[in-house]
mmCIF file with all atom_site columns, C-alpha atoms in Angstrom:
data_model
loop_
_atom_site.group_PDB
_atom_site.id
_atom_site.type_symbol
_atom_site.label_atom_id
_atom_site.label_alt_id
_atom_site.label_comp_id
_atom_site.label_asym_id
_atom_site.label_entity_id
_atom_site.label_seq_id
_atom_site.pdbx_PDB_ins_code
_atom_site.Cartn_x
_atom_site.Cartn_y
_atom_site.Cartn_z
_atom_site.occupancy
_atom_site.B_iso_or_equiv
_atom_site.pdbx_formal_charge
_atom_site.auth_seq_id
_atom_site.auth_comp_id
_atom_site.auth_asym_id
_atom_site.auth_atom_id
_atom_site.pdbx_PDB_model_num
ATOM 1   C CA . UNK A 1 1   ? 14.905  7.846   15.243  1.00 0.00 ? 165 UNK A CA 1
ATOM 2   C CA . UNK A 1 2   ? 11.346  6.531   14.517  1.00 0.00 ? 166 UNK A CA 1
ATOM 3   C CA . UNK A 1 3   ? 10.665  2.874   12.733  1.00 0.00 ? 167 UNK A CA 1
ATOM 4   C CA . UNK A 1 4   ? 8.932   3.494   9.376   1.00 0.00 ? 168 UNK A CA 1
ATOM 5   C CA . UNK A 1 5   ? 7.643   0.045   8.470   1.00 0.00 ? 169 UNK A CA 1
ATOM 6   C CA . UNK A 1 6   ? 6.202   -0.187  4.650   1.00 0.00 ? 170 UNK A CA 1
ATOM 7   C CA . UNK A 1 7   ? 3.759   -2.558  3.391   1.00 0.00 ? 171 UNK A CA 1
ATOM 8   C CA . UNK A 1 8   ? 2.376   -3.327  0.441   1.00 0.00 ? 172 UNK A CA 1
ATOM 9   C CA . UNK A 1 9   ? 2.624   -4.709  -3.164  1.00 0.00 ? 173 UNK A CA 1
ATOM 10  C CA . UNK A 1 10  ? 5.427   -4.496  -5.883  1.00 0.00 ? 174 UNK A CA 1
ATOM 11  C CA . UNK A 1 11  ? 4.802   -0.886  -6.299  1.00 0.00 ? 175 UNK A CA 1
ATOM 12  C CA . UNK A 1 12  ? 6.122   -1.072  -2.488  1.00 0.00 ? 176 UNK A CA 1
ATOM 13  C CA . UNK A 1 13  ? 9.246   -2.729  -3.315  1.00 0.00 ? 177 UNK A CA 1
ATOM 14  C CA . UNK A 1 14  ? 10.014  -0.333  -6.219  1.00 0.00 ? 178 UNK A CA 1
ATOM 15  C CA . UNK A 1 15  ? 9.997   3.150   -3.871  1.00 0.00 ? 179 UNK A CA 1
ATOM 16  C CA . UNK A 1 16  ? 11.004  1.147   -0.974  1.00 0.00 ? 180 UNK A CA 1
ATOM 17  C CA . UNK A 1 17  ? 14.737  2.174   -1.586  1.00 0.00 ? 181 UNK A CA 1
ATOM 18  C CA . UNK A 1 18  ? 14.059  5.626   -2.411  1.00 0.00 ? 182 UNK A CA 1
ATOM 19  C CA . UNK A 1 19  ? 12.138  6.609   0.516   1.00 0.00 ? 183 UNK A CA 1
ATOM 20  C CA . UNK A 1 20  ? 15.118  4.981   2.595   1.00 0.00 ? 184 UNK A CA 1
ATOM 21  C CA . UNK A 1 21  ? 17.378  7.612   0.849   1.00 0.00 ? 185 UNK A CA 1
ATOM 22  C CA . UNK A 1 22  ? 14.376  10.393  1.204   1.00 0.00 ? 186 UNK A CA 1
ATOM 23  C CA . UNK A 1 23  ? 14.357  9.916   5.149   1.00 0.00 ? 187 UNK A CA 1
ATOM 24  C CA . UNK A 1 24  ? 17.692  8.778   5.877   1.00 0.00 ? 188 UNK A CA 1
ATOM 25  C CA . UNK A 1 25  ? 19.584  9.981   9.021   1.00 0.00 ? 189 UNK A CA 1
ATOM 26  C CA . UNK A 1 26  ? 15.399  10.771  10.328  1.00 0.00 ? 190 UNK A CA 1
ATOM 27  C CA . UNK A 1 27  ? 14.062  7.440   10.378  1.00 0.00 ? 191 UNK A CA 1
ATOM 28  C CA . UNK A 1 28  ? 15.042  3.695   10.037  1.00 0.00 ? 192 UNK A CA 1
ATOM 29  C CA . UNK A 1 29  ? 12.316  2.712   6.509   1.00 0.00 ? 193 UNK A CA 1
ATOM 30  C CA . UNK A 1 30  ? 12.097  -0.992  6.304   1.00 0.00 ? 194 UNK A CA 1
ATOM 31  C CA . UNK A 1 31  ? 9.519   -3.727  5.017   1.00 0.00 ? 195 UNK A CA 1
ATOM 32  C CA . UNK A 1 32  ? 8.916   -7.488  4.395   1.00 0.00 ? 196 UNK A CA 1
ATOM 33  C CA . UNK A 1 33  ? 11.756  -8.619  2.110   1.00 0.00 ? 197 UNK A CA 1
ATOM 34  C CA . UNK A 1 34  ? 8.434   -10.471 0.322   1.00 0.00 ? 198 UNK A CA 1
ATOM 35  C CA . UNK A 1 35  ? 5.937   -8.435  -1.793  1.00 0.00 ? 199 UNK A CA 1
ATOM 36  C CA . UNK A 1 36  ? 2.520   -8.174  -0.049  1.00 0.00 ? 200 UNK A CA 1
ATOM 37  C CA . UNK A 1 37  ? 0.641   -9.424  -2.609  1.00 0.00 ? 201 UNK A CA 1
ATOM 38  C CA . UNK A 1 38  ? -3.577  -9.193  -1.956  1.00 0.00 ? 202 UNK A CA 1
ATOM 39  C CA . UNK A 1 39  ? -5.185  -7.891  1.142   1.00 0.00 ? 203 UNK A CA 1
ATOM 40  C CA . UNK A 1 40  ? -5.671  -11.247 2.418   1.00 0.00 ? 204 UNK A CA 1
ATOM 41  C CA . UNK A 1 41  ? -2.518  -12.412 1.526   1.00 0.00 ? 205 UNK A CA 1
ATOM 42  C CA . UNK A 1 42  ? -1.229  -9.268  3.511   1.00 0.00 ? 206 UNK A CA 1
ATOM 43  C CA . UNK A 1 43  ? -3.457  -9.755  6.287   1.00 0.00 ? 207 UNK A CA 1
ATOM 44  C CA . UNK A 1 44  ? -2.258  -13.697 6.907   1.00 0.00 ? 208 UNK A CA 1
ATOM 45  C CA . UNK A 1 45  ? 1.547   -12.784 6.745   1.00 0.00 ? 209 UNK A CA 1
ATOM 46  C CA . UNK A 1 46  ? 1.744   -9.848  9.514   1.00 0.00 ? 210 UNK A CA 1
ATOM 47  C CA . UNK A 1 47  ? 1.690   -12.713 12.389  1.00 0.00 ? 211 UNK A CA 1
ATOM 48  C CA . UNK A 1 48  ? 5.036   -13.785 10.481  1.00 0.00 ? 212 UNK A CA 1
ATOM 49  C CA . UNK A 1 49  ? 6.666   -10.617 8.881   1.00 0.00 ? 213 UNK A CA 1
ATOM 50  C CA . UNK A 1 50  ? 5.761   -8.678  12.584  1.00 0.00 ? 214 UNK A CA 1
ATOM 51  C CA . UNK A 1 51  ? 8.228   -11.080 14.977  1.00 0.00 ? 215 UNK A CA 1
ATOM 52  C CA . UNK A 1 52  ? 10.789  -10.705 12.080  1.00 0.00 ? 216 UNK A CA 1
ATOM 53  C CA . UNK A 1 53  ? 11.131  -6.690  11.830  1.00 0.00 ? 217 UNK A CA 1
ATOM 54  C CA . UNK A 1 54  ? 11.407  -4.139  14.220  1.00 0.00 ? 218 UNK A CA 1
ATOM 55  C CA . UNK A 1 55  ? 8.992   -2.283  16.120  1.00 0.00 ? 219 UNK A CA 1
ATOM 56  C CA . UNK A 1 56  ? 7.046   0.458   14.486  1.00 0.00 ? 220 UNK A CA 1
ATOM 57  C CA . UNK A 1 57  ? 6.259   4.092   15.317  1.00 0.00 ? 221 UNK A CA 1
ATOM 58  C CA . UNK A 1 58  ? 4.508   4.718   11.446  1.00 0.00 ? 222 UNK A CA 1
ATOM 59  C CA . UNK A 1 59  ? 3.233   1.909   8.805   1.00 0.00 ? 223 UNK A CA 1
ATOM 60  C CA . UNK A 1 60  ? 2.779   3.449   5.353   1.00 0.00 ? 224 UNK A CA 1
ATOM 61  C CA . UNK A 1 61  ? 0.653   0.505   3.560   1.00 0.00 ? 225 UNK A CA 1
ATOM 62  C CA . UNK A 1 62  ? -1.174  -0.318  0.325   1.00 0.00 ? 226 UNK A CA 1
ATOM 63  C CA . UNK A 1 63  ? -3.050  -3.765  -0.978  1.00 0.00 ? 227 UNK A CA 1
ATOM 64  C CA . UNK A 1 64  ? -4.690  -2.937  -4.179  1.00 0.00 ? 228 UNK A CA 1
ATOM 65  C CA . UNK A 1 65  ? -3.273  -4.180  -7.948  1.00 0.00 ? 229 UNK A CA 1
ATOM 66  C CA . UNK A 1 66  ? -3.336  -7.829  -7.101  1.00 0.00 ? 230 UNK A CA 1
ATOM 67  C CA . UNK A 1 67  ? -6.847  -7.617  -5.165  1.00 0.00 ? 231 UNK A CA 1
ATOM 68  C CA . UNK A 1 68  ? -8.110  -6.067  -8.337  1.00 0.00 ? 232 UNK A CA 1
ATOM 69  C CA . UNK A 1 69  ? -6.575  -7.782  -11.436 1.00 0.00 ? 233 UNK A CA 1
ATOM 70  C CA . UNK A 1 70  ? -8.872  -9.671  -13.457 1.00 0.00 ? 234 UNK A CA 1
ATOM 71  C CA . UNK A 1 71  ? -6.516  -12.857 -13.140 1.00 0.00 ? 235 UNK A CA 1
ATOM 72  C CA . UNK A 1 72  ? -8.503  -15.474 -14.862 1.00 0.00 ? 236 UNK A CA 1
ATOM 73  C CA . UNK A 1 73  ? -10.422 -13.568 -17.673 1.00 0.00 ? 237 UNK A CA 1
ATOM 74  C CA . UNK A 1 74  ? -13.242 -13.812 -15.537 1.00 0.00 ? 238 UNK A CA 1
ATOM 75  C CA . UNK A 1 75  ? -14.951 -10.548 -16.035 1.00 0.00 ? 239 UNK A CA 1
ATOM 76  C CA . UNK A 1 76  ? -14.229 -9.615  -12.086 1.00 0.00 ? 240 UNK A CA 1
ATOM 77  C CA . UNK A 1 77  ? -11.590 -8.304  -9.601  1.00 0.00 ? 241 UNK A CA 1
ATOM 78  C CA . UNK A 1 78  ? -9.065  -11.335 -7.978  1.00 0.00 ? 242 UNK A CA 1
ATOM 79  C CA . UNK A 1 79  ? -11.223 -10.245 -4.552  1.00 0.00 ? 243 UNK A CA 1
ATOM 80  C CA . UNK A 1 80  ? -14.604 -8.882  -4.019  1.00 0.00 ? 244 UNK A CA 1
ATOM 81  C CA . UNK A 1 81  ? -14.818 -5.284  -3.302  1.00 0.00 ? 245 UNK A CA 1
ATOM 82  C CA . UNK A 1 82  ? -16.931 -6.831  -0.155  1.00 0.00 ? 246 UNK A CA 1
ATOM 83  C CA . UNK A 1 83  ? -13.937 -8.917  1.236   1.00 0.00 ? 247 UNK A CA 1
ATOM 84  C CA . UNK A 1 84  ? -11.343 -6.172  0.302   1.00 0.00 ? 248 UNK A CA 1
ATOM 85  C CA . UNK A 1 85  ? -13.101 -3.712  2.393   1.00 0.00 ? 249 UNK A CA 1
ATOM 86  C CA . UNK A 1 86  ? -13.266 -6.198  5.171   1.00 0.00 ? 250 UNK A CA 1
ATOM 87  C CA . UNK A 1 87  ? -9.442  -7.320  4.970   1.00 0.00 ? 251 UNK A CA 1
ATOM 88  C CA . UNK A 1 88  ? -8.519  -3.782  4.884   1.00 0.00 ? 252 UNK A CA 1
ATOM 89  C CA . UNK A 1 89  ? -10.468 -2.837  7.954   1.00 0.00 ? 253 UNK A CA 1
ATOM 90  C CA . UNK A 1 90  ? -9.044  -6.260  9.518   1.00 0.00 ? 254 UNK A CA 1
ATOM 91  C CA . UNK A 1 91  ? -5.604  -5.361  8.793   1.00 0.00 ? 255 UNK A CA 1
ATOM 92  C CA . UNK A 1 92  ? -5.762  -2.031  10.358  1.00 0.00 ? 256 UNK A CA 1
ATOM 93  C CA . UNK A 1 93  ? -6.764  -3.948  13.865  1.00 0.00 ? 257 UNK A CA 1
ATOM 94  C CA . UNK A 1 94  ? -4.295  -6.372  13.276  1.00 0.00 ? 258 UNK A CA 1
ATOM 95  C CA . UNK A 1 95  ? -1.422  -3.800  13.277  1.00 0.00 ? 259 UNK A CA 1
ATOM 96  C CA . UNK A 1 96  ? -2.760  -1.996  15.961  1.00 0.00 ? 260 UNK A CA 1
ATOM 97  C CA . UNK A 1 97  ? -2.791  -5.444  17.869  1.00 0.00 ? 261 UNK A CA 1
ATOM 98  C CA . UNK A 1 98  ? -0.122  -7.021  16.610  1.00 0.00 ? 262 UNK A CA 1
ATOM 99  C CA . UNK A 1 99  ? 2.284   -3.594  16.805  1.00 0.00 ? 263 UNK A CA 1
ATOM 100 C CA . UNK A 1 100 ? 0.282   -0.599  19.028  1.00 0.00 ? 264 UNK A CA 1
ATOM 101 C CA . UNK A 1 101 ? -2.566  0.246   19.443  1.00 0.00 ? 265 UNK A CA 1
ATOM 102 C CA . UNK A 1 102 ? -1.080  3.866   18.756  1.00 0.00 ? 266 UNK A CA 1
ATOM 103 C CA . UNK A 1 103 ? 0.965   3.033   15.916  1.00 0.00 ? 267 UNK A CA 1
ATOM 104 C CA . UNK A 1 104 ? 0.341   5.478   13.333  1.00 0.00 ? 268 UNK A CA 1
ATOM 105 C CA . UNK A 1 105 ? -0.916  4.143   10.365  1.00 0.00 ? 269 UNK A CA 1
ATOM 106 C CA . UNK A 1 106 ? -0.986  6.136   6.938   1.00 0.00 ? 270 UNK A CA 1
ATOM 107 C CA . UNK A 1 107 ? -3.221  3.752   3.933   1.00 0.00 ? 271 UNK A CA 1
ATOM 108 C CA . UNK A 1 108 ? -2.069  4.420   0.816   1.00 0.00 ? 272 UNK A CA 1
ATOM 109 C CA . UNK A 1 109 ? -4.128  4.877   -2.510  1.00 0.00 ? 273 UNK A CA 1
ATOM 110 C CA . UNK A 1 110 ? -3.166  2.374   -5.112  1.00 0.00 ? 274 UNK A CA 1
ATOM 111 C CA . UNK A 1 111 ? -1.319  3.574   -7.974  1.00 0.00 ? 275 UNK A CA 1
ATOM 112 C CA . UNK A 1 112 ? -2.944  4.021   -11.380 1.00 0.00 ? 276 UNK A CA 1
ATOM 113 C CA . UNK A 1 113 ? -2.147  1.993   -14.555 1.00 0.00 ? 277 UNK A CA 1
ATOM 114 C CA . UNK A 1 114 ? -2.918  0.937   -17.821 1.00 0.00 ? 278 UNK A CA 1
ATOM 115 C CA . UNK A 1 115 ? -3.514  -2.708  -17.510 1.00 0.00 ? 279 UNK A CA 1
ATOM 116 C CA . UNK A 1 116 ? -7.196  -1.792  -16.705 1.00 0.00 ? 280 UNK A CA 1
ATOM 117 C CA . UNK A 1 117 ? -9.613  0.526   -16.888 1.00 0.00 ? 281 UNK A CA 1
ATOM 118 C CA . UNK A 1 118 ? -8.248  3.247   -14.094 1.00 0.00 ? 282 UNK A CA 1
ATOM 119 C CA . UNK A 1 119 ? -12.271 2.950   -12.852 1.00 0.00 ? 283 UNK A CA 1
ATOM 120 C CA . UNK A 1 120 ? -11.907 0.061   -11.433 1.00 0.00 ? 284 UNK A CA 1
ATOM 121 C CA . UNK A 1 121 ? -8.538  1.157   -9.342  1.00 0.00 ? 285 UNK A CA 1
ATOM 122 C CA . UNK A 1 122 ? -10.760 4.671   -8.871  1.00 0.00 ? 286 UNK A CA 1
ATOM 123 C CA . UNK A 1 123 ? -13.341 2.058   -6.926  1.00 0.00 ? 287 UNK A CA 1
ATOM 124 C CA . UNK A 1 124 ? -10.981 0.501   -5.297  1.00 0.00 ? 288 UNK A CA 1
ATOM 125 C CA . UNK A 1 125 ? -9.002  3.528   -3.859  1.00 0.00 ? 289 UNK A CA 1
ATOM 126 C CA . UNK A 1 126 ? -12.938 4.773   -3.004  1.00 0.00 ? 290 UNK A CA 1
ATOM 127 C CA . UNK A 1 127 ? -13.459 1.943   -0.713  1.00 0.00 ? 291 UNK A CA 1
ATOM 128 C CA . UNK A 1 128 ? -10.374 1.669   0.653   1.00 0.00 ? 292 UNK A CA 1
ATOM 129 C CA . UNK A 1 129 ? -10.240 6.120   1.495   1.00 0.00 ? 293 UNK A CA 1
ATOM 130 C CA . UNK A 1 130 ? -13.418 5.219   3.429   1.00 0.00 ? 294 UNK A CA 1
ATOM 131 C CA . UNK A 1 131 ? -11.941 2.026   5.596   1.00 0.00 ? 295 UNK A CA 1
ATOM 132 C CA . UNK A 1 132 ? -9.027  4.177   6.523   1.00 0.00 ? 296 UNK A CA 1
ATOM 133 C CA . UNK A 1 133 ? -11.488 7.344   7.775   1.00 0.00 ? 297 UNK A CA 1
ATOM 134 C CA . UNK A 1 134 ? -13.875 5.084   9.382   1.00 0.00 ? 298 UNK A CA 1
ATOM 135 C CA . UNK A 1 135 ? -10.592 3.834   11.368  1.00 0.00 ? 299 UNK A CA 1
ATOM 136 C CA . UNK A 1 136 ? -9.285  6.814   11.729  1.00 0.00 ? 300 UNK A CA 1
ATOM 137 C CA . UNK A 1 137 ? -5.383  6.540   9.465   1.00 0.00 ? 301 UNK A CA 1
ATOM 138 C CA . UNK A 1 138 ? -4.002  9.085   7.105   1.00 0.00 ? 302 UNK A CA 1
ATOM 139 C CA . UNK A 1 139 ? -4.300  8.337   3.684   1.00 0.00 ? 303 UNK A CA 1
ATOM 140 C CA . UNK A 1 140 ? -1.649  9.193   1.128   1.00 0.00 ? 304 UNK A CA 1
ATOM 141 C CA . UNK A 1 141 ? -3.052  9.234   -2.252  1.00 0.00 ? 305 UNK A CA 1
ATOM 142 C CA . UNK A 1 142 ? -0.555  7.586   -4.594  1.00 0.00 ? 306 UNK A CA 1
ATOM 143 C CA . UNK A 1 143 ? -3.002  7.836   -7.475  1.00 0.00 ? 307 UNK A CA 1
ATOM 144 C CA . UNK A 1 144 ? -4.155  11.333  -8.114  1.00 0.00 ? 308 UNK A CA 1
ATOM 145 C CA . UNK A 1 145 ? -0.990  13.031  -8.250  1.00 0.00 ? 309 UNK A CA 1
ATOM 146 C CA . UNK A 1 146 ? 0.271   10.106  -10.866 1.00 0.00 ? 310 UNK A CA 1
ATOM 147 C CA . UNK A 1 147 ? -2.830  9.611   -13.162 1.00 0.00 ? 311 UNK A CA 1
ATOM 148 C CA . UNK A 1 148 ? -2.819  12.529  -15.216 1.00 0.00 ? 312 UNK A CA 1
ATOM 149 C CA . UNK A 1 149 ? 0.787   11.819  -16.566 1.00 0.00 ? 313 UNK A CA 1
ATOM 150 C CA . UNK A 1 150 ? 0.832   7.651   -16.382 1.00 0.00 ? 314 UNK A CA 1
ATOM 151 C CA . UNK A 1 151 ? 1.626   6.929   -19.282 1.00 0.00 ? 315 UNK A CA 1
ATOM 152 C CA . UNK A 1 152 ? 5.119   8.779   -19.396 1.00 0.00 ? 316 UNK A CA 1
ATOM 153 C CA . UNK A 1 153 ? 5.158   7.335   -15.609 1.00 0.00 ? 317 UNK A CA 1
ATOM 154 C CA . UNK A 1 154 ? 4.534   2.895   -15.898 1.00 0.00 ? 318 UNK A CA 1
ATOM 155 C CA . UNK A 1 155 ? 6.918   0.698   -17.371 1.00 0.00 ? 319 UNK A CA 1
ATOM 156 C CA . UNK A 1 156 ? 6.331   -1.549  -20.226 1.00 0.00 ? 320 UNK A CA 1
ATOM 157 C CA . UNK A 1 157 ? 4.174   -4.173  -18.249 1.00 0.00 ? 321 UNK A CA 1
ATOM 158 C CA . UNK A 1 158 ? 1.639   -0.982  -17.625 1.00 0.00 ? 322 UNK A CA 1
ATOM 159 C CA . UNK A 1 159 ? 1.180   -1.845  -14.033 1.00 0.00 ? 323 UNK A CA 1
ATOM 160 C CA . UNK A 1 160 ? 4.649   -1.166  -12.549 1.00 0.00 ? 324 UNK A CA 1
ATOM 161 C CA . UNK A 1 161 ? 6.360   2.757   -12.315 1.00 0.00 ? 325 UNK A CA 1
ATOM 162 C CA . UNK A 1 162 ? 8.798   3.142   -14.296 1.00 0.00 ? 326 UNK A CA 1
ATOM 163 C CA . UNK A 1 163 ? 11.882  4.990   -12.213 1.00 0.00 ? 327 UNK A CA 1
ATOM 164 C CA . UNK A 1 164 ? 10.757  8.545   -12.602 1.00 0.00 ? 328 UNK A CA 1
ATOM 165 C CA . UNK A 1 165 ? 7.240   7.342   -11.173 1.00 0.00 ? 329 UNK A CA 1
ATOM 166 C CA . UNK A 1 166 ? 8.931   5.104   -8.601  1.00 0.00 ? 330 UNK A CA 1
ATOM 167 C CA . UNK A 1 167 ? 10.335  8.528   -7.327  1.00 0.00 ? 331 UNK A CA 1
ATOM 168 C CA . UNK A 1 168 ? 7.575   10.393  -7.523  1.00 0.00 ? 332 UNK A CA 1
ATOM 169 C CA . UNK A 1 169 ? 5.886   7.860   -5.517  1.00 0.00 ? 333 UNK A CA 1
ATOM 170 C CA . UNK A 1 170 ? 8.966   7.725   -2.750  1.00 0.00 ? 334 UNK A CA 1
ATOM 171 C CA . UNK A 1 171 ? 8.652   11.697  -2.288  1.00 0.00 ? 335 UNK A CA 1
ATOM 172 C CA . UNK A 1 172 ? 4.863   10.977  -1.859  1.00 0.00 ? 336 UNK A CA 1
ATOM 173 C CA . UNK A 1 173 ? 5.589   8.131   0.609   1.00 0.00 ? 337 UNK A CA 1
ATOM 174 C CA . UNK A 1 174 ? 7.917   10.368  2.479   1.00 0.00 ? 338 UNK A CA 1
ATOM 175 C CA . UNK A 1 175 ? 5.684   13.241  2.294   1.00 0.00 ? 339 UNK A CA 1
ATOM 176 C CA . UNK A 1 176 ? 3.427   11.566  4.113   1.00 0.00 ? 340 UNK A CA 1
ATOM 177 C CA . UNK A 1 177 ? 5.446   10.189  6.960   1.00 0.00 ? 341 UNK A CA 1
ATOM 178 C CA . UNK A 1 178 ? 7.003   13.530  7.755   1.00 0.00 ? 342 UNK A CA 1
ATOM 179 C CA . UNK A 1 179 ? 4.657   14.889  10.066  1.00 0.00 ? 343 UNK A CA 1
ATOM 180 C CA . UNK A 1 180 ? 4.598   11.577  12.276  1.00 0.00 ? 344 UNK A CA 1
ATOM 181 C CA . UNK A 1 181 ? 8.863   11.745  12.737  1.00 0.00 ? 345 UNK A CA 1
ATOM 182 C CA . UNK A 1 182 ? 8.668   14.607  15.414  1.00 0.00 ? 346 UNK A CA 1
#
């Protein structure tokens, strides 16, 4: 069976479980028992999460709510569009140092919500499709096929998925590891 290391944020954590269930008895799905946080934050912890987990055939990752958040009222995203491109490019040479340099890597759209204007996650997602083509990784986009229905889909806090969108993201997830388990 192929290692199916996933990455990422909160919105990780939540399908996480379900994507276990989704590909069990087909591949071992694990990830950092810690949530990934921001890209940089991301970026910094793969010399320590790496030694700690098993070796990967596929990483299925995402950095985008806590890059973007407005934290401090300050009229601007946590990170810089500028630096967020650059830690996402970053990371994808770190993995394939750090893991393979044929790992397969699928970059995954950030999920929409309602704590912000979905334009600013729309820019985000933009920069980060183009990172993941210029470096050549599947991307699984998370957001398009939850948008149109989010509000019946996030949880009170309007960032998180609620269970049903948890789910829908975990099929997604798994959808888009399938073709790299043969």
């Amino acid at each position: 069976m192929k290692n199916v290391l996933l990455l990422g944020d909160s919105i990780r954590m939540l399908y996480q479980p379900k994507v276990k269930e989704l590909l069990k008895g087909r591949a071992n799905v694990y990830g950092p028992a810690e949530n990934g946080r921001w890209s940089d934050y991301t970026l910094n912890s793969l010399r320590f999460w790496l030694p700690q987990l098993p070796d990967a055939d596929i990483v299925h990752w995402n950095n985008g709510f806590w890059d973007i958040g407005d934290n401090y009222q300050e009229g601007s995203s946590y990170t810089p569009i500028e630096e967020y491109e650059r830690d996402m490019g970053r990371i994808i040479k770190v993995l394939r140092q750090l893991i393979s340099p044929d790992v397969k890597i699928v970059a995954a759209l950030t999920t929409p919500w309602l704590a912000g204007p979905l334009s600013e996650v729309e820019r985000f997602n933009e920069v980060f499709r183009r990172v993941a083509e210029r470096e050549g990784v599947a991307v699984n986009d998370l957001y398009t096929p939850l948008r149109d229905n989010i509000e019946n889909l996030i949880a009170p806090d309007k960032i998180h998925l609620n269970q049903e969108g948890a789910a829908i993201a975990a099929r997604l997830v798994a959808d888009a590891v399938t073709p790299y388990l043969d």
